[in-house]
Amino acid sequence: MNFPDLIQTVLIYALPVIFAITLHEAAHGYVAHRLGDNTAWMMGRVTLNPMPHIDPMGTIVIPAVLYVVTGGTFLFGYARPVPVNFGRLYHPKRDMIWVSLAGPAINFIQAFVWLLAFYLLNILGVTEAYFVKMALAGVVVNVSMFVFNLFPLPPLDGGRVLVGLLPWRQAVWLSKVEPYGMYIVLALVAFHALNDYWMGPLMKWTLFALSLLLSPLEFLLKP
């Protein structure tokens, strides 16, 4: 990929990625605050300012290097995790589920909004490629984050949801996997298992669900 194409891609994806990461992390902190834990709130992490959520290495350097090296075929990155003291929640085991689901839920909502924006651009006859590509990028970025974070392995959100749902003995066993969780995920990525058996199928189903939600609008647009 040449330099102008790289700059164009960065400009298209920058806004969707910033919103996706910022709202995802802020949602975790906000729900935790509502359910009894003020840790993230007191540390200024319940904010729409993206700077407190950016991890220089995980949010900028690693994705940029991978994009250049792989030509955009493989991307991986992460934000600064929002600190949550689950022991301070009103009902720790149950409320852990809601705190964990908050991030993926906000990504699903953002994907819906970006797809709606894409439809509205078509309705208004806007053909400017930059805006159309940005709307589609917003859909892809947020659907990817939604599906990836729901993978049922700690420290990902899906893993913590599963810990909250399992009986105590099984929950304790699964929570012990958390320090090694990201290494396991990276191994699954390296062997294409995560994409083939999780990301690919669930992203298709999520896109189908979003299209279904917007089907009344599509029906109204038919001549």
CSV table of C-alpha atoms in Angstrom, one decimal:
chain,number,residue,atom,x,y,z
A,1,MET,CA,0.0,0.0,0.0
A,2,ASN,CA,1.4,3.4,-1.0
A,3,PHE,CA,1.6,6.4,1.4
A,4,PRO,CA,-1.4,8.4,-0.1
A,5,ASP,CA,-3.6,5.3,0.2
A,6,LEU,CA,-2.5,4.8,3.8
A,7,ILE,CA,-3.3,8.4,4.7
A,8,GLN,CA,-6.8,8.1,3.1
A,9,THR,CA,-7.5,4.9,5.0
A,10,VAL,CA,-6.4,6.5,8.3
A,11,LEU,CA,-8.7,9.5,7.6
A,12,ILE,CA,-11.7,7.2,6.8
A,13,TYR,CA,-11.2,5.0,9.9
A,14,ALA,CA,-10.0,7.6,12.5
A,15,LEU,CA,-13.4,9.0,13.6
A,16,PRO,CA,-15.2,5.6,13.7
A,17,VAL,CA,-12.3,4.0,15.7
A,18,ILE,CA,-12.1,6.9,18.2
A,19,PHE,CA,-15.9,6.8,18.8
A,20,ALA,CA,-15.9,3.0,19.0
A,21,ILE,CA,-13.1,2.9,21.6
A,22,THR,CA,-14.1,5.9,23.6
A,23,LEU,CA,-17.8,5.0,24.0
A,24,HIS,CA,-17.0,1.4,24.7
A,25,GLU,CA,-14.7,2.1,27.6
A,26,ALA,CA,-16.8,5.0,29.0
A,27,ALA,CA,-19.9,2.7,28.9
A,28,HIS,CA,-18.1,0.2,31.2
A,29,GLY,CA,-17.3,2.9,33.7
A,30,TYR,CA,-20.7,4.5,33.6
A,31,VAL,CA,-22.6,1.3,34.2
A,32,ALA,CA,-20.1,0.4,37.0
A,33,HIS,CA,-20.8,3.8,38.5
A,34,ARG,CA,-24.5,3.3,38.4
A,35,LEU,CA,-24.2,-0.1,40.0
A,36,GLY,CA,-22.0,1.0,42.9
A,37,ASP,CA,-18.4,1.2,41.8
A,38,ASN,CA,-17.0,4.7,41.4
A,39,THR,CA,-13.4,3.7,40.6
A,40,ALA,CA,-13.6,4.6,36.9
A,41,TRP,CA,-15.7,7.7,37.6
A,42,MET,CA,-13.2,9.1,40.2
A,43,MET,CA,-10.3,8.4,37.8
A,44,GLY,CA,-11.9,10.4,35.0
A,45,ARG,CA,-12.5,7.4,32.7
A,46,VAL,CA,-16.2,8.0,32.3
A,47,THR,CA,-15.6,10.6,29.6
A,48,LEU,CA,-16.1,11.2,25.9
A,49,ASN,CA,-12.5,12.6,25.7
A,50,PRO,CA,-10.7,9.8,23.9
A,51,MET,CA,-7.2,10.6,25.4
A,52,PRO,CA,-7.7,8.8,28.7
A,53,HIS,CA,-8.8,5.7,26.9
A,54,ILE,CA,-5.9,5.5,24.4
A,55,ASP,CA,-3.0,3.1,25.1
A,56,PRO,CA,-0.1,4.4,23.0
A,57,MET,CA,1.2,1.0,22.2
A,58,GLY,CA,-2.1,-1.0,21.9
A,59,THR,CA,-4.2,1.7,20.2
A,60,ILE,CA,-1.7,3.3,17.9
A,61,VAL,CA,1.6,1.5,17.4
A,62,ILE,CA,0.5,-2.1,17.2
A,63,PRO,CA,-2.5,-1.6,14.8
A,64,ALA,CA,-0.4,0.8,12.6
A,65,VAL,CA,2.5,-1.7,12.3
A,66,LEU,CA,0.2,-4.6,11.6
A,67,TYR,CA,-1.7,-2.6,9.0
A,68,VAL,CA,1.5,-1.8,7.1
A,69,VAL,CA,3.1,-5.2,7.5
A,70,THR,CA,0.0,-7.2,6.5
A,71,GLY,CA,-1.5,-4.7,4.1
A,72,GLY,CA,-4.6,-4.4,6.2
A,73,THR,CA,-5.4,-8.1,6.2
A,74,PHE,CA,-4.9,-8.5,9.9
A,75,LEU,CA,-5.5,-5.9,12.6
A,76,PHE,CA,-5.4,-6.1,16.4
A,77,GLY,CA,-5.3,-3.5,19.1
A,78,TYR,CA,-6.7,-2.5,22.4
A,79,ALA,CA,-7.5,0.5,24.6
A,80,ARG,CA,-6.6,1.2,28.2
A,81,PRO,CA,-9.0,-1.0,30.2
A,82,VAL,CA,-11.4,0.8,32.5
A,83,PRO,CA,-10.7,0.0,36.1
A,84,VAL,CA,-13.6,-1.7,37.7
A,85,ASN,CA,-13.6,-3.0,41.3
A,86,PHE,CA,-16.3,-5.7,41.0
A,87,GLY,CA,-16.3,-6.2,44.8
A,88,ARG,CA,-17.8,-2.7,45.2
A,89,LEU,CA,-20.8,-3.5,42.9
A,90,TYR,CA,-24.1,-3.9,44.7
A,91,HIS,CA,-24.4,-7.5,43.5
A,92,PRO,CA,-20.9,-8.3,42.3
A,93,LYS,CA,-21.6,-11.5,40.4
A,94,ARG,CA,-24.8,-10.3,38.7
A,95,ASP,CA,-23.7,-6.7,38.1
A,96,MET,CA,-20.4,-7.9,36.5
A,97,ILE,CA,-22.6,-9.2,33.6
A,98,TRP,CA,-24.2,-5.7,33.1
A,99,VAL,CA,-20.8,-3.9,33.4
A,100,SER,CA,-19.2,-6.3,30.9
A,101,LEU,CA,-22.1,-6.1,28.4
A,102,ALA,CA,-22.1,-2.3,28.4
A,103,GLY,CA,-19.1,-2.0,26.0
A,104,PRO,CA,-20.3,-4.4,23.3
A,105,ALA,CA,-23.8,-3.0,23.6
A,106,ILE,CA,-22.7,0.5,22.8
A,107,ASN,CA,-20.7,-0.9,19.8
A,108,PHE,CA,-23.8,-2.6,18.5
A,109,ILE,CA,-25.7,0.7,18.9
A,110,GLN,CA,-23.0,2.6,17.1
A,111,ALA,CA,-23.0,0.0,14.2
A,112,PHE,CA,-26.7,0.6,13.9
A,113,VAL,CA,-26.2,4.4,13.8
A,114,TRP,CA,-23.4,4.2,11.2
A,115,LEU,CA,-25.5,1.9,9.0
A,116,LEU,CA,-28.5,4.3,9.4
A,117,ALA,CA,-26.1,7.1,8.3
A,118,PHE,CA,-25.2,5.0,5.2
A,119,TYR,CA,-28.8,4.6,4.3
A,120,LEU,CA,-29.5,8.3,4.9
A,121,LEU,CA,-26.6,9.3,2.6
A,122,ASN,CA,-28.2,7.2,-0.1
A,123,ILE,CA,-31.6,8.8,0.5
A,124,LEU,CA,-30.1,12.3,0.3
A,125,GLY,CA,-28.2,11.4,-2.8
A,126,VAL,CA,-24.8,12.0,-1.3
A,127,THR,CA,-22.2,10.3,-3.4
A,128,GLU,CA,-19.0,11.7,-1.8
A,129,ALA,CA,-16.9,8.6,-1.4
A,130,TYR,CA,-15.3,9.8,1.8
A,131,PHE,CA,-18.5,10.0,3.8
A,132,VAL,CA,-19.9,6.8,2.3
A,133,LYS,CA,-16.7,4.9,3.1
A,134,MET,CA,-16.6,6.4,6.6
A,135,ALA,CA,-20.1,5.2,7.3
A,136,LEU,CA,-19.3,1.7,6.1
A,137,ALA,CA,-16.0,1.8,8.2
A,138,GLY,CA,-18.1,2.7,11.2
A,139,VAL,CA,-20.3,-0.4,10.7
A,140,VAL,CA,-17.3,-2.7,10.2
A,141,VAL,CA,-15.3,-1.3,13.2
A,142,ASN,CA,-18.1,-1.5,15.6
A,143,VAL,CA,-19.4,-4.9,14.5
A,144,SER,CA,-15.8,-6.2,14.8
A,145,MET,CA,-15.5,-4.8,18.3
A,146,PHE,CA,-18.9,-6.1,19.3
A,147,VAL,CA,-18.2,-9.7,18.2
A,148,PHE,CA,-14.5,-9.8,19.4
A,149,ASN,CA,-15.3,-8.5,22.9
A,150,LEU,CA,-18.0,-11.1,23.3
A,151,PHE,CA,-15.6,-14.0,22.9
A,152,PRO,CA,-16.2,-16.0,26.1
A,153,LEU,CA,-12.7,-15.9,27.6
A,154,PRO,CA,-11.5,-13.5,30.3
A,155,PRO,CA,-10.3,-10.7,30.2
A,156,LEU,CA,-12.6,-10.1,27.3
A,157,ASP,CA,-16.1,-8.9,28.1
A,158,GLY,CA,-17.7,-12.2,27.0
A,159,GLY,CA,-15.5,-14.1,29.4
A,160,ARG,CA,-16.6,-11.9,32.3
A,161,VAL,CA,-20.2,-12.3,31.3
A,162,LEU,CA,-19.6,-16.1,31.4
A,163,VAL,CA,-18.0,-15.8,34.8
A,164,GLY,CA,-21.1,-14.0,36.1
A,165,LEU,CA,-23.4,-16.6,34.7
A,166,LEU,CA,-21.6,-19.8,35.8
A,167,PRO,CA,-22.0,-21.5,39.2
A,168,TRP,CA,-19.3,-20.4,41.7
A,169,ARG,CA,-17.0,-23.3,41.3
A,170,GLN,CA,-16.9,-23.1,37.5
A,171,ALA,CA,-16.7,-19.3,37.7
A,172,VAL,CA,-13.7,-19.3,39.9
A,173,TRP,CA,-11.9,-21.8,37.6
A,174,LEU,CA,-12.6,-19.7,34.5
A,175,SER,CA,-11.5,-16.4,36.3
A,176,LYS,CA,-8.1,-18.0,36.9
A,177,VAL,CA,-7.6,-18.1,33.1
A,178,GLU,CA,-7.7,-14.3,32.9
A,179,PRO,CA,-3.9,-13.6,33.1
A,180,TYR,CA,-3.4,-15.9,30.1
A,181,GLY,CA,-6.5,-15.0,28.2
A,182,MET,CA,-5.0,-12.6,25.7
A,183,TYR,CA,-2.2,-15.0,24.9
A,184,ILE,CA,-4.8,-17.7,24.2
A,185,VAL,CA,-6.7,-15.3,22.0
A,186,LEU,CA,-3.6,-14.3,20.1
A,187,ALA,CA,-2.8,-18.0,19.5
A,188,LEU,CA,-6.3,-18.6,18.2
A,189,VAL,CA,-5.8,-15.6,15.9
A,190,ALA,CA,-2.5,-16.9,14.6
A,191,PHE,CA,-4.0,-20.2,13.7
A,192,HIS,CA,-7.1,-18.5,12.1
A,193,ALA,CA,-9.4,-20.3,14.5
A,194,LEU,CA,-10.9,-17.1,16.0
A,195,ASN,CA,-11.8,-15.7,12.6
A,196,ASP,CA,-13.0,-18.9,11.1
A,197,TYR,CA,-15.2,-20.1,14.0
A,198,TRP,CA,-16.1,-16.9,15.8
A,199,MET,CA,-15.4,-13.6,14.2
A,200,GLY,CA,-16.5,-14.5,10.6
A,201,PRO,CA,-19.8,-16.3,11.4
A,202,LEU,CA,-20.9,-13.9,14.2
A,203,MET,CA,-20.1,-10.8,12.2
A,204,LYS,CA,-22.3,-12.1,9.4
A,205,TRP,CA,-25.2,-12.7,11.8
A,206,THR,CA,-24.7,-9.3,13.5
A,207,LEU,CA,-24.8,-7.6,10.1
A,208,PHE,CA,-27.9,-9.6,9.2
A,209,ALA,CA,-29.5,-8.4,12.5
A,210,LEU,CA,-28.7,-4.8,11.8
A,211,SER,CA,-30.1,-5.1,8.3
A,212,LEU,CA,-33.2,-6.6,9.7
A,213,LEU,CA,-33.7,-3.8,12.2
A,214,LEU,CA,-33.4,-1.3,9.3
A,215,SER,CA,-35.5,-3.3,6.9
A,216,PRO,CA,-38.6,-1.0,7.5
A,217,LEU,CA,-36.5,1.9,6.3
A,218,GLU,CA,-35.4,-0.1,3.2
A,219,PHE,CA,-39.0,-1.0,2.5
A,220,LEU,CA,-40.0,2.7,2.6
A,221,LEU,CA,-37.2,3.6,0.2
A,222,LYS,CA,-38.3,1.1,-2.5
A,223,PRO,CA,-39.9,2.9,-5.5
